[in-house]
Amino acid sequence: VGVHLSRATQSVSAGETYRYRMNFDGGEHLETDLIVFSAGIRPQDALGRGCGLDIAARGGVVIDNHCRSSDPRIFAIGECASWNGSVFGLVAPGYSMARNLAGLLMGEAAVAFTGADMSTKLKLLGVDVGSIGDAHGATPGARSYRFIDEANSAYRRLVVDASGKHVLGAVLVGDNSYYDTLLQYAQNGIALPADPAALILPQGDGAPALGADALPDSATICSCHNVSKGAVCAAIDSGCSDLAAVKGCTKAATGCGGCAALLKQVFEHELTARGVAVDKSLCEHFAYTRQELYG
């Protein structure tokens, strides 16, 4: 494997030995049979540059902890902004910046932006990849557990702190069904079982399940809109009797949608706890559960 860094491709032409030839700006070239274009994000900071604002080395309008640029009259939030040298390509940090800035502009007590949780699942049909917290184990003293399932093309890595009591991060490839549970362990500091590796073992092999009842009211259900379990419970108590009403009241699962399954689990658990019958039909037009359909 050869890794070519800091190369800017000027053009792609027909190759002599291989199918394609990538021509770099330095006069070098590389021939290959396959080119995969990975389009991440690049800060759209042209307006800021034109205004003479400070721009980070890798792009993005430089902002302070209150989203203020080098011109105190101009603010920047979202993917065009660079905070502490970082550009956030997820929706949750943008919403967090917006909330803090809105409060500041309304004269409320200033709340500093201190970064954001970058945990996320890749939204690509047929490709299960998830990353949580300190996925690379950069925290001093961090320990890792790995599970590799070659038969099912799955890889799981769990990163815990030096004490082995709390989750710091995780990497999931090939199977994201563990994501919600591991995310809650990481976000809420929930104590790990005696054998942390059990959290990434195949389901049914002793892996402990983390039910909705185990989550504290402070647990974050929706990172995009910063909705806690307590807020979901409050919405139910205020009269929201179906999932659509809870979403409308709290905005949970209306951003990226990654928390939809967890929200449904919490909603159904809370209804049951209140003695309300839970309709588990596939949809309002089909009065059968999944078990009844395939049983």
Short mmCIF file of C-alpha atoms in Angstrom, two decimals:
data_model
loop_
_atom_site.label_atom_id
_atom_site.label_comp_id
_atom_site.label_asym_id
_atom_site.label_seq_id
_atom_site.Cartn_x
_atom_site.Cartn_y
_atom_site.Cartn_z
CA VAL A 1 0.00 0.00 0.00
CA GLY A 2 1.39 3.37 -1.00
CA VAL A 3 -0.03 6.53 0.57
CA HIS A 4 0.33 9.77 -1.39
CA LEU A 5 -0.33 12.83 0.74
CA SER A 6 -0.88 16.49 -0.20
CA ARG A 7 -1.53 15.75 -3.85
CA ALA A 8 -3.84 17.96 -5.90
CA THR A 9 -5.22 16.23 -8.99
CA GLN A 10 -5.31 18.57 -11.99
CA SER A 11 -6.75 16.10 -14.48
CA VAL A 12 -7.55 12.45 -15.12
CA SER A 13 -6.56 10.96 -18.46
CA ALA A 14 -6.24 7.54 -20.07
CA GLY A 15 -3.40 5.50 -18.61
CA GLU A 16 -0.76 3.50 -20.41
CA THR A 17 -0.30 0.57 -18.01
CA TYR A 18 -3.55 0.96 -16.07
CA ARG A 19 -6.95 2.32 -17.01
CA TYR A 20 -6.60 5.83 -15.59
CA ARG A 21 -3.80 8.31 -15.06
CA MET A 22 -4.09 10.95 -12.33
CA ASN A 23 -2.00 14.01 -13.16
CA PHE A 24 -0.94 15.99 -10.09
CA ASP A 25 -0.18 19.70 -9.97
CA GLY A 26 3.50 19.06 -9.16
CA GLY A 27 4.09 17.28 -12.45
CA GLU A 28 3.87 13.78 -10.96
CA HIS A 29 1.30 11.21 -11.97
CA LEU A 30 -0.24 7.97 -10.72
CA GLU A 31 -1.87 5.23 -12.79
CA THR A 32 -4.65 3.05 -11.42
CA ASP A 33 -7.65 0.96 -12.49
CA LEU A 34 -10.05 2.53 -10.01
CA ILE A 35 -10.54 6.05 -8.64
CA VAL A 36 -12.84 6.67 -5.70
CA PHE A 37 -13.86 10.28 -5.15
CA SER A 38 -14.42 11.09 -1.48
CA ALA A 39 -16.25 14.40 -1.19
CA GLY A 40 -16.11 15.67 2.36
CA ILE A 41 -16.76 19.28 3.28
CA ARG A 42 -14.86 22.43 2.45
CA PRO A 43 -15.83 25.64 4.26
CA GLN A 44 -17.66 28.09 2.04
CA ASP A 45 -15.73 31.07 3.35
CA ALA A 46 -15.47 33.20 0.19
CA LEU A 47 -17.74 35.88 1.64
CA GLY A 48 -15.60 36.08 4.77
CA ARG A 49 -12.42 36.29 2.73
CA GLY A 50 -13.92 39.09 0.68
CA CYS A 51 -14.75 40.99 3.87
CA GLY A 52 -11.20 40.66 5.15
CA LEU A 53 -12.08 38.38 8.05
CA ASP A 54 -9.47 36.09 9.56
CA ILE A 55 -9.53 32.70 7.81
CA ALA A 56 -8.13 29.48 9.30
CA ALA A 57 -5.19 27.76 7.61
CA ARG A 58 -7.44 24.95 6.36
CA GLY A 59 -10.36 27.25 5.58
CA GLY A 60 -13.30 28.58 7.56
CA VAL A 61 -14.02 31.93 9.18
CA VAL A 62 -12.15 32.01 12.49
CA ILE A 63 -14.55 32.41 15.43
CA ASP A 64 -14.21 32.65 19.20
CA ASN A 65 -16.24 30.82 21.86
CA HIS A 66 -19.22 33.07 21.11
CA CYS A 67 -19.13 32.58 17.31
CA ARG A 68 -17.72 36.09 16.81
CA SER A 69 -15.33 36.61 13.90
CA SER A 70 -12.30 38.92 13.81
CA ASP A 71 -14.80 41.72 13.15
CA PRO A 72 -16.86 42.02 16.38
CA ARG A 73 -19.93 42.95 14.31
CA ILE A 74 -19.87 39.73 12.28
CA PHE A 75 -20.64 36.20 13.50
CA ALA A 76 -20.30 32.84 11.77
CA ILE A 77 -21.84 29.45 12.57
CA GLY A 78 -21.98 26.01 11.01
CA GLU A 79 -19.71 24.60 8.32
CA CYS A 80 -18.33 27.98 7.21
CA ALA A 81 -16.84 28.59 10.67
CA SER A 82 -13.55 27.40 12.15
CA TRP A 83 -13.48 27.07 15.94
CA ASN A 84 -10.13 26.24 17.55
CA GLY A 85 -8.90 25.11 14.15
CA SER A 86 -11.80 22.69 13.63
CA VAL A 87 -14.62 22.79 11.09
CA PHE A 88 -17.71 20.80 12.08
CA GLY A 89 -19.40 18.93 9.26
CA LEU A 90 -22.37 17.69 11.28
CA VAL A 91 -25.72 19.34 11.91
CA ALA A 92 -25.64 19.11 15.73
CA PRO A 93 -22.67 21.48 16.22
CA GLY A 94 -24.33 23.98 13.89
CA TYR A 95 -27.53 23.89 15.93
CA SER A 96 -25.53 24.30 19.13
CA MET A 97 -23.75 27.36 17.72
CA ALA A 98 -27.09 28.78 16.56
CA ARG A 99 -28.67 28.38 20.00
CA ASN A 100 -25.75 30.04 21.75
CA LEU A 101 -25.60 32.91 19.27
CA ALA A 102 -29.37 33.47 19.32
CA GLY A 103 -29.24 33.79 23.10
CA LEU A 104 -26.36 36.25 22.89
CA LEU A 105 -28.15 38.42 20.31
CA MET A 106 -31.30 38.39 22.45
CA GLY A 107 -29.37 39.78 25.39
CA GLU A 108 -29.34 36.58 27.43
CA ALA A 109 -26.36 35.48 29.50
CA ALA A 110 -23.61 34.47 27.11
CA VAL A 111 -23.09 30.71 26.82
CA ALA A 112 -19.75 29.70 25.33
CA PHE A 113 -19.53 27.15 22.54
CA THR A 114 -17.21 24.45 23.85
CA GLY A 115 -17.24 22.01 20.97
CA ALA A 116 -19.66 19.22 20.14
CA ASP A 117 -20.03 15.48 20.13
CA MET A 118 -18.89 14.26 16.72
CA SER A 119 -20.35 10.77 17.08
CA THR A 120 -22.15 9.78 13.91
CA LYS A 121 -23.36 6.99 11.67
CA LEU A 122 -22.57 7.00 7.97
CA LYS A 123 -25.79 7.57 6.02
CA LEU A 124 -25.06 5.46 2.96
CA LEU A 125 -27.47 2.73 1.90
CA GLY A 126 -26.00 -0.70 2.49
CA VAL A 127 -22.90 0.59 4.31
CA ASP A 128 -22.89 0.38 8.11
CA VAL A 129 -20.16 2.53 9.65
CA GLY A 130 -20.36 4.32 12.99
CA SER A 131 -17.96 6.38 15.09
CA ILE A 132 -18.43 7.41 18.72
CA GLY A 133 -16.37 9.76 20.88
CA ASP A 134 -12.65 9.00 21.16
CA ALA A 135 -12.75 6.35 18.46
CA HIS A 136 -8.96 6.27 18.08
CA GLY A 137 -8.16 5.87 21.77
CA ALA A 138 -6.16 9.10 22.00
CA THR A 139 -7.05 9.61 25.67
CA PRO A 140 -4.06 8.79 27.92
CA GLY A 141 -4.47 5.36 29.50
CA ALA A 142 -7.28 4.33 27.16
CA ARG A 143 -7.75 0.62 26.52
CA SER A 144 -9.36 -1.07 23.53
CA TYR A 145 -11.41 -4.20 22.93
CA ARG A 146 -11.89 -5.54 19.41
CA PHE A 147 -14.24 -8.05 17.82
CA ILE A 148 -13.78 -9.16 14.21
CA ASP A 149 -16.43 -11.21 12.43
CA GLU A 150 -14.95 -12.10 9.05
CA ALA A 151 -17.90 -14.30 8.10
CA ASN A 152 -20.28 -11.33 8.30
CA SER A 153 -17.73 -8.65 7.36
CA ALA A 154 -18.09 -6.85 10.68
CA TYR A 155 -15.58 -5.09 12.91
CA ARG A 156 -16.18 -3.52 16.31
CA ARG A 157 -13.78 -1.62 18.53
CA LEU A 158 -14.62 -0.40 22.02
CA VAL A 159 -12.41 2.19 23.76
CA VAL A 160 -12.66 2.49 27.56
CA ASP A 161 -10.88 4.62 30.14
CA ALA A 162 -7.93 3.47 32.22
CA SER A 163 -10.24 2.25 35.00
CA GLY A 164 -12.25 0.14 32.57
CA LYS A 165 -15.46 1.62 33.98
CA HIS A 166 -16.56 4.06 31.28
CA VAL A 167 -16.81 4.12 27.48
CA LEU A 168 -14.65 6.71 25.73
CA GLY A 169 -15.44 5.79 22.15
CA ALA A 170 -16.17 3.09 19.61
CA VAL A 171 -15.83 2.17 15.95
CA LEU A 172 -18.40 0.02 14.14
CA VAL A 173 -18.03 -1.34 10.62
CA GLY A 174 -20.50 -3.70 8.98
CA ASP A 175 -23.10 -3.66 11.77
CA ASN A 176 -24.48 -0.49 13.38
CA SER A 177 -26.99 -2.27 15.62
CA TYR A 178 -24.69 -1.67 18.60
CA TYR A 179 -24.48 2.08 18.00
CA ASP A 180 -27.34 3.40 20.14
CA THR A 181 -26.35 1.36 23.19
CA LEU A 182 -22.67 2.31 23.01
CA LEU A 183 -23.54 5.96 22.40
CA GLN A 184 -25.63 6.09 25.57
CA TYR A 185 -22.84 4.50 27.60
CA ALA A 186 -20.41 7.11 26.25
CA GLN A 187 -22.64 10.18 26.54
CA ASN A 188 -24.06 9.49 29.98
CA GLY A 189 -21.10 7.97 31.79
CA ILE A 190 -23.04 4.78 32.51
CA ALA A 191 -20.89 2.25 34.38
CA LEU A 192 -19.66 -0.63 32.25
CA PRO A 193 -20.36 -4.28 33.03
CA ALA A 194 -17.60 -6.34 34.66
CA ASP A 195 -16.46 -7.47 31.21
CA PRO A 196 -16.62 -4.44 28.86
CA ALA A 197 -15.96 -6.68 25.85
CA ALA A 198 -19.45 -8.13 26.33
CA LEU A 199 -20.86 -4.91 24.84
CA ILE A 200 -19.46 -5.74 21.41
CA LEU A 201 -19.99 -9.49 21.43
CA PRO A 202 -22.59 -10.94 19.02
CA GLN A 203 -26.15 -10.48 20.26
CA GLY A 204 -27.23 -13.51 22.25
CA ASP A 205 -23.72 -14.30 23.45
CA GLY A 206 -24.15 -12.59 26.78
CA ALA A 207 -24.07 -9.01 25.54
CA PRO A 208 -25.94 -6.92 28.12
CA ALA A 209 -28.83 -4.89 26.78
CA LEU A 210 -29.27 -1.29 27.86
CA GLY A 211 -33.01 -0.69 28.00
CA ALA A 212 -34.81 2.64 28.03
CA ASP A 213 -35.42 2.23 31.76
CA ALA A 214 -31.66 2.27 32.41
CA LEU A 215 -31.23 5.72 30.86
CA PRO A 216 -31.26 8.71 33.23
CA ASP A 217 -33.58 11.63 32.48
CA SER A 218 -30.50 13.61 31.48
CA ALA A 219 -29.62 11.11 28.73
CA THR A 220 -29.44 12.73 25.30
CA ILE A 221 -31.90 11.10 22.92
CA CYS A 222 -31.51 13.52 20.00
CA SER A 223 -28.11 15.17 19.58
CA CYS A 224 -29.25 17.36 16.68
CA HIS A 225 -31.80 19.22 18.80
CA ASN A 226 -30.32 18.44 22.23
CA VAL A 227 -33.44 16.57 23.40
CA SER A 228 -33.10 14.61 26.63
CA LYS A 229 -35.07 11.62 27.83
CA GLY A 230 -36.59 13.91 30.45
CA ALA A 231 -37.92 16.20 27.70
CA VAL A 232 -39.52 13.23 25.94
CA CYS A 233 -41.16 12.13 29.21
CA ALA A 234 -42.41 15.68 29.81
CA ALA A 235 -43.95 15.74 26.33
CA ILE A 236 -45.79 12.48 27.04
CA ASP A 237 -47.04 13.81 30.37
CA SER A 238 -48.29 16.97 28.65
CA GLY A 239 -50.54 14.93 26.35
CA CYS A 240 -48.42 13.70 23.44
CA SER A 241 -49.92 10.25 22.92
CA ASP A 242 -48.23 9.24 19.67
CA LEU A 243 -44.72 9.39 18.27
CA ALA A 244 -45.56 12.08 15.73
CA ALA A 245 -46.80 14.35 18.51
CA VAL A 246 -43.62 13.81 20.52
CA LYS A 247 -41.52 14.67 17.48
CA GLY A 248 -43.57 17.80 16.86
CA CYS A 249 -43.27 18.91 20.47
CA THR A 250 -39.59 18.15 21.07
CA LYS A 251 -38.15 18.07 17.50
CA ALA A 252 -36.46 14.78 18.40
CA ALA A 253 -35.64 12.62 15.34
CA THR A 254 -36.46 15.49 12.97
CA GLY A 255 -32.82 16.32 12.20
CA CYS A 256 -30.62 13.58 10.79
CA GLY A 257 -33.06 10.88 11.95
CA GLY A 258 -30.35 8.73 13.49
CA CYS A 259 -32.09 8.65 16.87
CA ALA A 260 -35.50 7.54 15.55
CA ALA A 261 -35.15 3.95 16.80
CA LEU A 262 -34.04 5.06 20.28
CA LEU A 263 -36.82 7.64 20.50
CA LYS A 264 -39.40 4.96 19.62
CA GLN A 265 -37.96 2.64 22.26
CA VAL A 266 -38.10 5.33 24.96
CA PHE A 267 -41.59 6.43 23.90
CA GLU A 268 -43.04 2.92 24.03
CA HIS A 269 -41.35 2.16 27.35
CA GLU A 270 -42.71 5.33 28.95
CA LEU A 271 -46.25 4.66 27.69
CA THR A 272 -46.11 1.14 29.10
CA ALA A 273 -44.80 2.46 32.41
CA ARG A 274 -47.84 4.75 32.56
CA GLY A 275 -50.22 1.87 31.94
CA VAL A 276 -51.02 2.88 28.37
CA ALA A 277 -51.45 0.13 25.77
CA VAL A 278 -48.81 0.44 23.06
CA ASP A 279 -49.88 -0.17 19.46
CA LYS A 280 -46.99 -1.97 17.76
CA SER A 281 -48.62 -2.29 14.36
CA LEU A 282 -46.29 -1.79 11.41
CA CYS A 283 -48.22 1.37 10.54
CA GLU A 284 -51.65 2.96 10.93
CA HIS A 285 -52.80 1.27 7.72
CA PHE A 286 -51.69 -2.27 8.64
CA ALA A 287 -52.94 -3.62 11.97
CA TYR A 288 -50.30 -6.35 12.39
CA THR A 289 -46.99 -6.37 14.21
CA ARG A 290 -43.80 -7.55 12.55
CA GLN A 291 -43.89 -10.72 14.68
CA GLU A 292 -47.47 -11.46 13.62
CA LEU A 293 -46.61 -10.91 9.99
CA TYR A 294 -43.62 -13.25 9.94
CA GLY A 295 -44.63 -15.61 12.74
#
